[in-house]
Amino acid sequence: MTPGKYVEWAAAKARALGLKFNGTPEVIRSLIERGQCRRGDVFFDNCVSGNVLKRDGLDSLFAEIERDAGISHVFIPRRDRLARPDRPAEGVELEHRLRTAGITLVFQERSLPPLKRGVRENIGDQITALVEYDASGKFRDDHSERMIWAKLALAQKGHSTGGRPPFGYRRFLVDEAGNEVRQLVDGEKVRQAGHHVEWRPGPPEEIGLILRIASMLETMPALRVAKVLTAEGIPAPDAGRTRHDNGIPHQVRGVWHQTTITNIARNPLSRAIVIFGRRAMGDRRRMTPSGPRPVEEEDRRADGQPKVCQVPVEERISAPAAFEPLFPKEQADRLDAILDKRAGSQRGKPRSRDPEKNPLGARIFDMACRWPMYRAADGDRYFYRCGLYQQSDGAECRHNRIPGAQAAQVGLAAIRQQFLDPEARSALKAKLEAKLASLAAVEPSHVLELRKVTSDLASAEEKLAVIERNMAEATNAKQLAAMQRVFDERSAELERLREKKDALSAMSVAPRDHELAVQRAMDLLNNLPDLIEQAENQGAVKRLFDLVDLRMYLSFEQVKKTKRTLNQLAGGIITIGSAPAPIQPYSGPTTRGSIEKASEMVSEAVPSVDEEESLRNVSRGDRI
């Protein structure tokens, strides 16, 4: 049953009980289109896993029940629509929370009255709930296994298992014999008996660029190739699309990067090989060449949540592609050898992102040279040291450093002073309420444009469907060719509208209940003291600094200590949130090679000094 049918059932049930309910299928469609979780009497979580018990729609439901004492019934089609928990008792607890709040739960097959204080719950109802929530949780295991077996069967035949193809390739619908039927537009889904989707070479200009990149890499490094393509104004892959990094939407620029170049050159599709299963993901089962496997302990992070893991090359699934390689095997092997040599021993070794070891990473700067200060270990302790001093091997700036634990304590003290003042908390709450009220009063222009684009998209889809039906009824080749031209034009327009809708949807923020939004912000503020007290837990300190966007700018001075001159911390500025930085942080190249080259250019411009004034061997003015 679809969400729209569920709403129709709830409306009919409410009428039969003499209750007020304003939900309609149109409300559900609107929530899906806008990415919202609540409108009127309808609370809806879309594209959220059933074992996630902390989600926007469900949280809004509990908040509304606490706010409005007049709510008496909650309509839920089935128990698996409320939750598919990892532990059945978690689903029973959700029901218990609702019923003890004076709510009657109405399912399709039964109704559960509110629970009165001091009255023992019926043991039969508890057992039934445990069994049903256990079955709903087990469904996730069974479903994940079915999906893996289906993808494995597609992968072994070289068919697509989902996702967007890489640069230079497109999705094609192919028949049982492997013949191309037509190219699919982005996001288009097709279910046709005896047909599958495959990745095959796309536009000739992109294939030509791949061949050019492979040729350039034989004589120049990937970084230089990226600079050449950017300087020529050639748009990078996905330029103009909207992506999400850490949940933040942004438009992809047309700038080429070193990793983009090497990924294109190493793409197995250019060697007519299709590779599947590069990454292992999922919280129930994970795919292997022999079938699904359970999630092991090493597949989880320290907090118990599943993580995405890189799969070793020998454990990936490969199949021959249904087209010829873009360049000969000899050239491909030579290119791989060149790239492996340039990568050296660091290929495939990501930088450590363990927050336990670097709470102030990329948030602390040396005001003398404007460089970030890098973490450096010293036995059991760690320091933050001037990045320019490190990368230039001591030739630039000074040995400015600060103990890491001391810097973290200073940051915690600043947060404690800023956020734990009662007057500041009251002022912040008032400002949040005023801001949300002003946002609700004015509808952004991109929301109006999104409505128009959504309407145009629906109209374009209807027209395309009519053209498809007409193509099926064409009586001669001339009619079919004419319809094909119109179909291609409409398909291109449809793709443009979909991309525009995606970009506008990313800009749109679903309106939430103002009181709920303010309460969440204040709850977050109330948790700050607990985080501040966890000074020994560097991971918690890192999350706290990220949460308030703390940055630290330090200044140092030289102090003469007996015979030695030391660099000591003289002061600094701490910014929180959107406060402007006191300096413009350095944003240029940070590699040792670029620093050495800049130093050589400066030394050539500066005349040499006499031997008595050598910078390395200090002249004391007398003979020893």
XYZ file of C-alpha atoms in Angstrom:
624
model
C 0.000 0.000 0.000
C 1.334 3.450 -0.948
C 1.604 6.389 1.507
C -1.356 8.021 -0.243
C -3.517 4.932 0.387
C -2.442 4.934 4.034
C -3.677 8.521 4.403
C -7.004 7.605 2.781
C -7.367 4.735 5.270
C -6.584 7.066 8.202
C -9.137 9.637 6.968
C -11.866 6.976 6.615
C -11.063 5.556 10.070
C -11.177 9.033 11.617
C -14.598 9.722 10.056
C -15.894 6.402 11.414
C -14.720 7.362 14.914
C -16.065 10.910 14.631
C -12.593 12.462 14.814
C -11.073 15.407 12.971
C -8.255 14.579 10.522
C -7.099 16.815 7.622
C -4.643 14.505 5.857
C -4.968 13.809 2.099
C -2.835 12.030 -0.542
C -1.987 15.474 -1.963
C -0.411 16.389 1.388
C 1.824 13.295 1.207
C 2.906 14.130 -2.353
C 3.696 17.688 -1.290
C 5.783 16.469 1.666
C 7.779 14.155 -0.623
C 8.383 16.896 -3.201
C 9.466 19.458 -0.596
C 11.426 17.068 1.619
C 9.307 17.977 4.649
C 8.263 15.782 7.551
C 5.020 17.363 8.782
C 2.003 19.241 7.515
C -1.208 19.559 9.480
C -2.157 16.207 10.974
C 0.283 14.209 8.816
C 3.750 13.254 10.117
C 5.897 11.544 7.499
C 9.512 10.301 7.418
C 10.611 9.643 3.842
C 13.751 7.708 2.891
C 14.684 7.037 6.539
C 15.659 3.562 7.681
C 13.160 1.891 9.995
C 15.762 1.218 12.694
C 16.410 4.973 13.114
C 14.271 5.867 16.105
C 15.419 9.493 16.304
C 13.975 11.076 13.155
C 12.292 14.358 12.258
C 8.737 13.148 11.667
C 8.576 10.985 14.794
C 10.223 13.677 16.935
C 7.704 16.241 15.647
C 4.847 13.877 16.535
C 6.006 13.516 20.152
C 6.564 17.285 20.419
C 3.058 17.997 19.111
C 1.499 15.510 21.566
C 3.263 17.248 24.452
C 2.137 20.664 23.196
C -1.504 19.871 22.356
C -3.445 18.037 25.068
C -6.431 17.693 22.716
C -4.772 14.979 20.613
C -6.442 11.643 21.421
C -5.635 9.216 18.567
C -2.630 8.414 16.390
C -3.253 6.419 13.202
C -0.442 4.049 12.137
C -1.213 1.519 9.353
C 1.072 -1.205 10.688
C 3.689 -1.589 13.362
C 6.494 -1.752 10.779
C 5.428 1.760 9.670
C 6.265 3.013 13.160
C 9.628 1.232 13.453
C 11.724 -1.702 12.309
C 14.009 -1.724 15.337
C 17.207 -3.673 15.831
C 15.836 -4.717 19.234
C 12.078 -5.500 19.409
C 11.863 -3.946 22.872
C 12.646 -0.532 21.321
C 9.425 -0.681 19.282
C 7.422 -1.700 22.355
C 8.913 1.255 24.239
C 7.782 3.665 21.491
C 4.218 2.395 21.826
C 4.462 2.637 25.623
C 5.518 6.313 25.400
C 2.530 7.139 23.210
C -0.029 5.216 25.250
C 1.147 6.584 28.606
C 0.742 10.075 27.111
C -3.004 9.364 26.823
C -2.972 8.390 23.140
C -5.050 5.650 21.513
C -2.999 3.844 18.860
C -5.096 2.839 15.860
C -3.602 0.160 13.578
C -5.351 -1.456 10.631
C -5.975 -4.691 12.503
C -6.335 -3.465 16.110
C -6.592 -0.468 18.426
C -4.640 -0.021 21.671
C -6.193 2.237 24.353
C -4.186 4.606 26.562
C -2.360 3.154 29.568
C -3.413 4.415 32.969
C -0.856 4.989 35.675
C -0.524 2.032 38.044
C -2.374 -0.372 35.734
C -0.341 -3.328 34.485
C -0.196 -3.662 30.690
C -1.778 -6.789 29.187
C 0.935 -9.450 28.790
C -0.688 -10.727 25.591
C -0.416 -7.287 23.968
C 3.260 -7.084 24.977
C 4.056 -10.500 23.523
C 2.215 -9.701 20.281
C 4.074 -6.404 19.955
C 7.454 -8.092 20.579
C 6.736 -10.744 17.942
C 5.617 -8.215 15.333
C 8.517 -5.832 15.937
C 10.903 -8.789 15.774
C 9.405 -9.734 12.401
C 9.639 -6.145 11.136
C 13.302 -5.988 12.170
C 14.027 -9.351 10.559
C 12.498 -8.025 7.329
C 15.475 -5.666 7.015
C 17.877 -8.638 7.178
C 15.911 -10.615 4.599
C 15.463 -7.615 2.330
C 19.169 -6.743 2.410
C 20.074 -10.317 1.446
C 17.614 -10.277 -1.451
C 19.019 -6.976 -2.692
C 22.607 -8.249 -2.495
C 21.827 -11.443 -4.411
C 20.031 -9.406 -7.095
C 22.940 -6.968 -7.431
C 25.432 -9.823 -7.496
C 23.579 -11.457 -10.399
C 23.607 -8.161 -12.332
C 27.283 -7.467 -11.565
C 28.477 -10.870 -12.748
C 26.907 -10.156 -16.154
C 28.361 -6.646 -16.401
C 25.017 -4.872 -15.894
C 24.641 -1.733 -13.801
C 23.717 -2.190 -10.143
C 22.739 1.459 -9.654
C 24.365 4.838 -9.230
C 25.648 7.416 -11.705
C 28.304 6.411 -14.250
C 31.747 8.071 -14.152
C 32.948 10.827 -16.472
C 32.755 9.895 -20.146
C 30.106 7.187 -19.731
C 26.313 7.082 -19.798
C 23.502 4.698 -18.863
C 22.045 2.718 -21.782
C 19.054 0.413 -21.916
C 20.123 -2.839 -23.627
C 18.151 -5.888 -24.707
C 18.906 -9.555 -24.046
C 21.361 -9.681 -26.953
C 23.296 -6.687 -25.599
C 22.077 -4.275 -28.282
C 21.621 -0.660 -27.232
C 17.963 0.386 -27.221
C 18.455 4.004 -26.138
C 20.379 6.239 -23.740
C 18.700 6.970 -20.404
C 18.534 10.435 -18.911
C 19.783 11.038 -15.363
C 17.406 9.673 -12.771
C 15.294 7.775 -15.307
C 14.164 4.346 -14.104
C 13.076 1.639 -16.554
C 11.516 -1.766 -15.895
C 11.213 -3.744 -19.090
C 11.222 -7.521 -19.371
C 14.436 -8.921 -20.842
C 16.208 -5.547 -20.678
C 18.966 -4.210 -18.425
C 20.956 -1.031 -17.849
C 24.674 -0.865 -18.693
C 27.379 1.791 -18.553
C 28.805 2.483 -22.008
C 30.937 5.209 -23.646
C 29.084 8.512 -23.912
C 29.702 11.752 -25.827
C 32.709 11.691 -28.216
C 34.065 14.939 -26.749
C 34.321 13.371 -23.274
C 35.945 10.207 -24.645
C 38.427 12.391 -26.536
C 39.239 14.260 -23.315
C 39.877 10.950 -21.503
C 42.345 9.938 -24.227
C 44.029 13.342 -24.024
C 44.376 13.089 -20.226
C 45.963 9.638 -20.552
C 48.440 10.991 -23.104
C 49.321 14.068 -21.001
C 49.942 11.989 -17.871
C 52.798 10.146 -19.552
C 54.868 13.351 -19.579
C 53.462 15.560 -16.797
C 52.080 15.042 -13.275
C 48.352 15.003 -12.597
C 48.453 18.343 -10.760
C 49.867 20.083 -13.822
C 47.312 18.380 -16.090
C 44.538 19.671 -13.808
C 45.908 23.224 -14.005
C 46.121 23.050 -17.816
C 42.510 21.908 -18.201
C 41.277 24.509 -15.706
C 43.199 27.275 -17.504
C 41.655 26.208 -20.830
C 38.187 26.618 -19.344
C 37.188 22.968 -19.807
C 34.458 22.243 -17.222
C 35.315 19.528 -14.712
C 33.012 16.508 -14.233
C 29.706 17.364 -12.498
C 30.367 21.118 -12.846
C 27.203 22.990 -11.919
C 25.624 20.069 -10.075
C 24.621 20.296 -6.438
C 26.437 18.026 -4.018
C 26.230 17.533 -0.265
C 29.372 17.429 1.868
C 28.649 16.628 5.521
C 25.013 17.485 4.817
C 25.810 20.961 3.434
C 24.658 21.573 -0.176
C 27.005 23.362 -2.553
C 27.449 23.712 -6.285
C 30.376 21.908 -7.896
C 32.788 24.352 -9.508
C 34.398 23.803 -12.880
C 37.899 23.405 -11.390
C 39.920 20.255 -12.079
C 41.749 18.512 -9.240
C 44.632 16.061 -9.089
C 42.487 13.214 -7.764
C 39.911 13.755 -10.519
C 42.622 13.368 -13.170
C 44.090 10.183 -11.685
C 40.635 8.637 -11.138
C 39.764 9.197 -14.807
C 43.071 7.702 -15.940
C 42.739 4.634 -13.691
C 39.061 3.987 -14.464
C 38.734 0.239 -15.311
C 35.933 1.048 -17.778
C 38.554 2.567 -20.076
C 40.108 -0.902 -20.131
C 36.656 -2.465 -20.888
C 36.392 -3.947 -17.364
C 33.430 -3.318 -15.060
C 34.291 -3.317 -11.347
C 31.694 -3.605 -8.589
C 31.943 -3.598 -4.805
C 34.730 -1.053 -4.311
C 33.162 -0.010 -1.029
C 31.378 -2.081 1.593
C 28.427 -0.392 3.253
C 25.217 -1.264 5.042
C 24.266 -1.954 8.641
C 22.752 -5.446 8.180
C 24.551 -7.322 5.376
C 27.435 -6.535 3.014
C 28.160 -7.829 -0.473
C 31.029 -10.189 -1.315
C 31.730 -12.169 -4.533
C 30.243 -15.248 -2.852
C 27.111 -13.514 -1.524
C 25.993 -11.468 1.507
C 27.910 -11.547 4.768
C 26.970 -10.247 8.236
C 28.336 -6.921 9.450
C 31.428 -7.610 11.581
C 32.869 -5.620 14.458
C 35.582 -4.094 12.236
C 32.808 -2.681 10.017
C 31.719 -0.348 12.810
C 33.098 2.898 14.200
C 34.003 3.437 17.820
C 30.443 4.646 18.514
C 28.989 1.411 17.103
C 27.619 2.946 13.905
C 28.419 1.170 10.582
C 31.164 2.706 8.490
C 31.968 2.619 4.775
C 35.044 0.443 4.155
C 37.289 0.144 1.117
C 37.239 -3.401 -0.246
C 40.598 -4.964 -1.239
C 41.119 -5.258 -5.002
C 41.158 -9.057 -4.915
C 37.723 -9.155 -3.229
C 35.952 -6.924 -5.751
C 33.624 -8.208 -8.471
C 34.740 -7.731 -12.065
C 33.170 -8.538 -15.418
C 34.097 -7.795 -19.047
C 32.353 -4.757 -20.541
C 30.362 -4.983 -23.779
C 32.600 -2.529 -25.688
C 36.202 -2.184 -26.829
C 38.886 -0.632 -24.558
C 39.577 3.065 -25.093
C 43.345 2.512 -25.328
C 45.579 -0.558 -25.831
C 46.634 -2.737 -22.929
C 50.287 -1.725 -23.330
C 49.412 1.950 -22.897
C 47.152 1.174 -19.926
C 49.864 -0.849 -18.166
C 52.450 1.854 -18.843
C 50.127 4.539 -17.483
C 49.405 2.531 -14.303
C 53.141 2.050 -13.726
C 53.791 5.787 -14.130
C 51.013 6.741 -11.727
C 52.108 4.117 -9.174
C 55.658 5.440 -9.244
C 54.529 9.036 -8.762
C 52.209 8.092 -5.917
C 55.050 6.337 -4.107
C 54.301 4.654 -0.804
C 51.419 6.990 0.081
C 48.901 5.764 -2.485
C 45.666 4.679 -0.854
C 46.703 5.950 2.589
C 44.231 8.646 3.683
C 45.179 11.255 6.237
C 44.210 10.378 9.762
C 40.796 11.772 10.674
C 40.738 10.435 14.213
C 39.279 13.290 16.332
C 40.810 11.698 19.429
C 44.247 12.809 18.216
C 43.564 16.274 16.803
C 40.793 18.299 18.520
C 41.938 21.665 17.055
C 42.861 20.425 13.581
C 42.579 23.235 10.969
C 41.226 25.599 13.668
C 44.423 27.107 15.084
C 46.622 29.635 13.228
C 49.957 31.418 13.652
C 49.285 35.155 13.235
C 52.899 35.830 12.202
C 52.714 33.930 8.896
C 48.926 33.301 8.780
C 49.551 29.558 8.345
C 47.572 26.856 10.169
C 49.467 25.164 12.964
C 49.970 21.429 12.450
C 49.797 18.734 15.072
C 53.181 17.233 16.016
C 53.746 14.446 18.533
C 56.421 14.654 21.223
C 56.472 11.435 23.195
C 53.170 11.005 25.000
C 52.246 14.638 24.434
C 51.324 16.532 21.292
C 51.870 20.121 20.179
C 50.554 22.478 17.526
C 53.479 23.910 15.583
C 53.664 26.530 12.822
C 52.897 24.800 9.514
C 55.176 27.059 7.465
C 58.098 26.322 9.817
C 57.531 22.575 9.390
C 57.055 22.574 5.626
C 60.094 24.791 5.015
C 62.307 22.688 7.338
C 62.835 25.702 9.593
C 63.820 28.110 6.812
C 60.649 30.209 7.106
C 58.851 31.719 10.112
C 59.808 30.509 13.624
C 59.457 27.480 15.813
C 56.180 28.759 17.280
C 54.328 26.037 19.117
C 51.811 25.465 21.899
C 50.974 22.284 23.841
C 47.838 20.684 22.364
C 46.160 19.966 25.710
C 46.766 23.556 26.854
C 45.267 24.954 23.629
C 42.188 22.742 24.017
C 41.713 23.909 27.623
C 41.846 27.553 26.479
C 39.205 26.828 23.864
C 36.957 25.107 26.420
C 37.304 28.062 28.804
C 36.243 30.460 26.041
C 33.156 28.374 25.263
C 32.266 28.138 28.953
C 32.468 31.915 29.313
C 30.480 32.583 26.133
C 27.616 30.091 26.384
C 26.971 29.327 30.037
C 25.986 32.860 31.057
C 22.187 32.855 31.824
C 21.690 36.302 30.286
C 23.425 35.225 27.088
C 21.222 32.122 26.882
C 18.029 34.190 27.212
C 19.214 36.649 24.581
C 20.105 33.797 22.224
C 16.664 32.202 22.614
C 14.925 35.505 21.880
C 17.083 36.043 18.806
C 16.310 32.537 17.508
C 12.570 33.062 17.915
C 12.712 36.412 16.118
C 14.792 34.959 13.300
C 12.422 32.020 12.724
C 9.405 34.337 12.797
C 10.958 36.582 10.142
C 11.825 33.588 7.949
C 8.260 32.295 8.137
C 6.815 35.678 7.169
C 8.748 35.918 3.903
C 8.707 33.140 1.360
C 12.079 32.959 -0.455
C 12.108 33.553 -4.202
C 13.651 30.151 -4.894
C 10.608 28.458 -3.288
C 8.319 30.156 -5.804
C 10.665 29.181 -8.610
C 10.734 25.586 -7.320
C 6.950 25.412 -7.549
C 7.040 26.589 -11.162
C 9.826 24.167 -12.092
C 7.932 21.283 -10.419
C 4.837 22.132 -12.458
C 6.853 22.408 -15.687
C 8.541 19.091 -14.914
C 5.224 17.293 -14.470
C 3.973 18.746 -17.758
C 7.176 17.724 -19.556
C 6.921 14.161 -18.230
C 3.340 13.884 -19.488
C 4.332 15.142 -22.936
C 7.254 12.711 -23.075
C 4.945 9.825 -22.186
C 2.615 10.811 -25.050
C 5.550 10.906 -27.477
C 6.644 7.434 -26.348
C 3.162 6.057 -27.027
C 3.108 7.713 -30.445
C 6.518 6.238 -31.304
C 5.167 2.787 -30.571
C 2.356 3.400 -33.090
C 4.549 4.858 -35.869
C 3.753 3.238 -39.237
C 6.939 4.074 -41.162
C 10.575 5.039 -40.684
C 9.970 8.693 -41.574
C 7.391 9.127 -38.830
C 9.615 7.324 -36.345
C 12.626 9.536 -37.187
C 10.570 12.705 -36.764
C 9.224 11.505 -33.425
C 12.718 10.476 -32.319
C 14.000 14.026 -32.873
C 11.162 15.467 -30.793
C 11.732 12.774 -28.147
C 15.443 13.672 -27.863
C 14.606 17.376 -27.518
C 11.997 16.685 -24.839
C 14.370 14.333 -22.994
C 17.079 17.008 -22.888
C 14.559 19.552 -21.606
C 13.348 17.068 -18.993
C 16.907 16.478 -17.764
C 17.513 20.227 -17.522
C 14.342 20.696 -15.462
C 15.289 17.829 -13.137
C 18.748 19.288 -12.512
C 17.227 22.702 -11.841
C 14.693 21.185 -9.447
C 17.459 19.315 -7.577
C 19.456 22.541 -7.213
C 16.426 24.498 -5.956
C 15.378 21.680 -3.611
C 18.855 21.700 -2.045
C 18.419 25.412 -1.353
C 14.997 24.918 0.205
C 14.796 24.311 3.927
C 11.717 22.507 5.108
C 9.727 24.759 7.447
C 9.535 23.256 10.901
C 7.504 23.967 13.951
C 9.092 27.098 15.456
C 8.788 25.971 19.038
C 10.308 22.594 18.200
C 13.232 24.204 16.358
C 13.947 26.607 19.228
C 13.651 23.808 21.778
C 16.142 21.667 19.841
C 18.616 24.532 19.733
C 18.263 25.135 23.461
C 18.590 21.400 24.182
C 21.832 21.484 22.232
C 22.955 24.420 24.340
C 22.015 22.544 27.504
C 24.316 19.692 26.479
C 27.341 21.994 26.254
C 28.245 21.738 29.963
C 28.447 17.954 29.671
C 30.755 18.246 26.668
C 32.881 20.879 28.374
C 33.388 18.611 31.368
C 34.718 15.850 29.081
C 38.087 17.551 28.629
C 39.872 14.185 28.641
C 37.672 12.910 25.807
C 39.387 14.558 22.844
C 36.701 13.262 20.474
C 33.984 15.083 22.433
C 36.147 18.222 22.539
C 36.579 18.048 18.755
C 32.811 17.747 18.252
C 32.257 20.710 20.557
C 34.742 22.901 18.647
C 33.097 21.919 15.372
C 29.656 22.622 16.807
C 30.415 26.221 17.798
C 32.911 26.739 14.909
C 35.727 27.833 17.231
C 38.953 29.173 15.697
C 42.116 30.260 17.475
C 44.652 32.847 16.243
C 47.877 33.022 18.261
C 50.744 35.508 18.373
C 54.233 34.718 19.699
C 57.223 36.794 20.834
C 60.890 36.059 21.311
C 62.033 36.008 24.929
C 65.709 35.701 25.882
C 66.314 32.962 28.459
C 69.929 33.105 29.705
C 71.860 32.151 26.536
C 68.843 30.980 24.522
C 66.055 32.916 22.842
C 62.713 31.134 22.939
C 59.411 31.789 21.191
C 56.654 32.126 23.756
C 52.917 32.648 23.433
C 52.171 36.375 23.758
C 48.424 36.430 23.190
C 45.753 35.657 20.671
C 42.162 35.951 19.545
C 39.433 33.284 19.658
C 36.440 33.549 17.314
C 33.196 31.589 17.642
C 30.512 31.178 15.013
C 30.404 33.825 12.283
C 32.722 36.289 14.048
C 35.233 37.758 11.541
C 38.808 36.497 11.623
C 41.489 38.986 12.759
C 43.718 37.911 9.836
C 43.233 36.422 6.388
C 44.400 32.792 6.854
C 46.908 31.488 4.332
C 45.225 29.591 1.485
C 48.080 28.977 -0.971
C 50.059 25.796 -1.720
C 51.347 23.905 1.322
C 53.575 21.211 -0.223
C 57.275 21.207 0.627
C 58.174 21.555 -3.047
C 56.159 24.729 -3.495
C 57.610 26.231 -0.299
C 61.184 25.420 -1.362
C 60.586 26.937 -4.796
C 59.230 30.153 -3.250
C 62.255 30.329 -0.916
C 64.655 29.911 -3.850
C 62.970 32.764 -5.720
C 63.321 35.017 -2.656
C 66.975 34.065 -2.092
C 67.832 34.868 -5.718
C 66.337 38.346 -5.306
C 68.263 39.054 -2.034
C 72.036 39.819 -2.327
C 74.361 37.477 -0.469
C 75.902 38.566 2.863
C 79.533 38.537 3.888
C 80.950 35.531 5.654
C 81.262 37.551 8.889
C 77.502 38.107 8.766
C 76.590 34.527 7.936
C 73.074 33.571 8.985
C 74.182 30.029 9.815
C 77.589 30.561 11.569
C 77.167 33.511 13.904
C 80.192 35.898 13.953
C 81.055 36.994 17.487
C 83.505 39.716 16.350
C 86.631 38.125 17.924
C 88.946 35.200 17.259
C 88.738 32.151 19.413
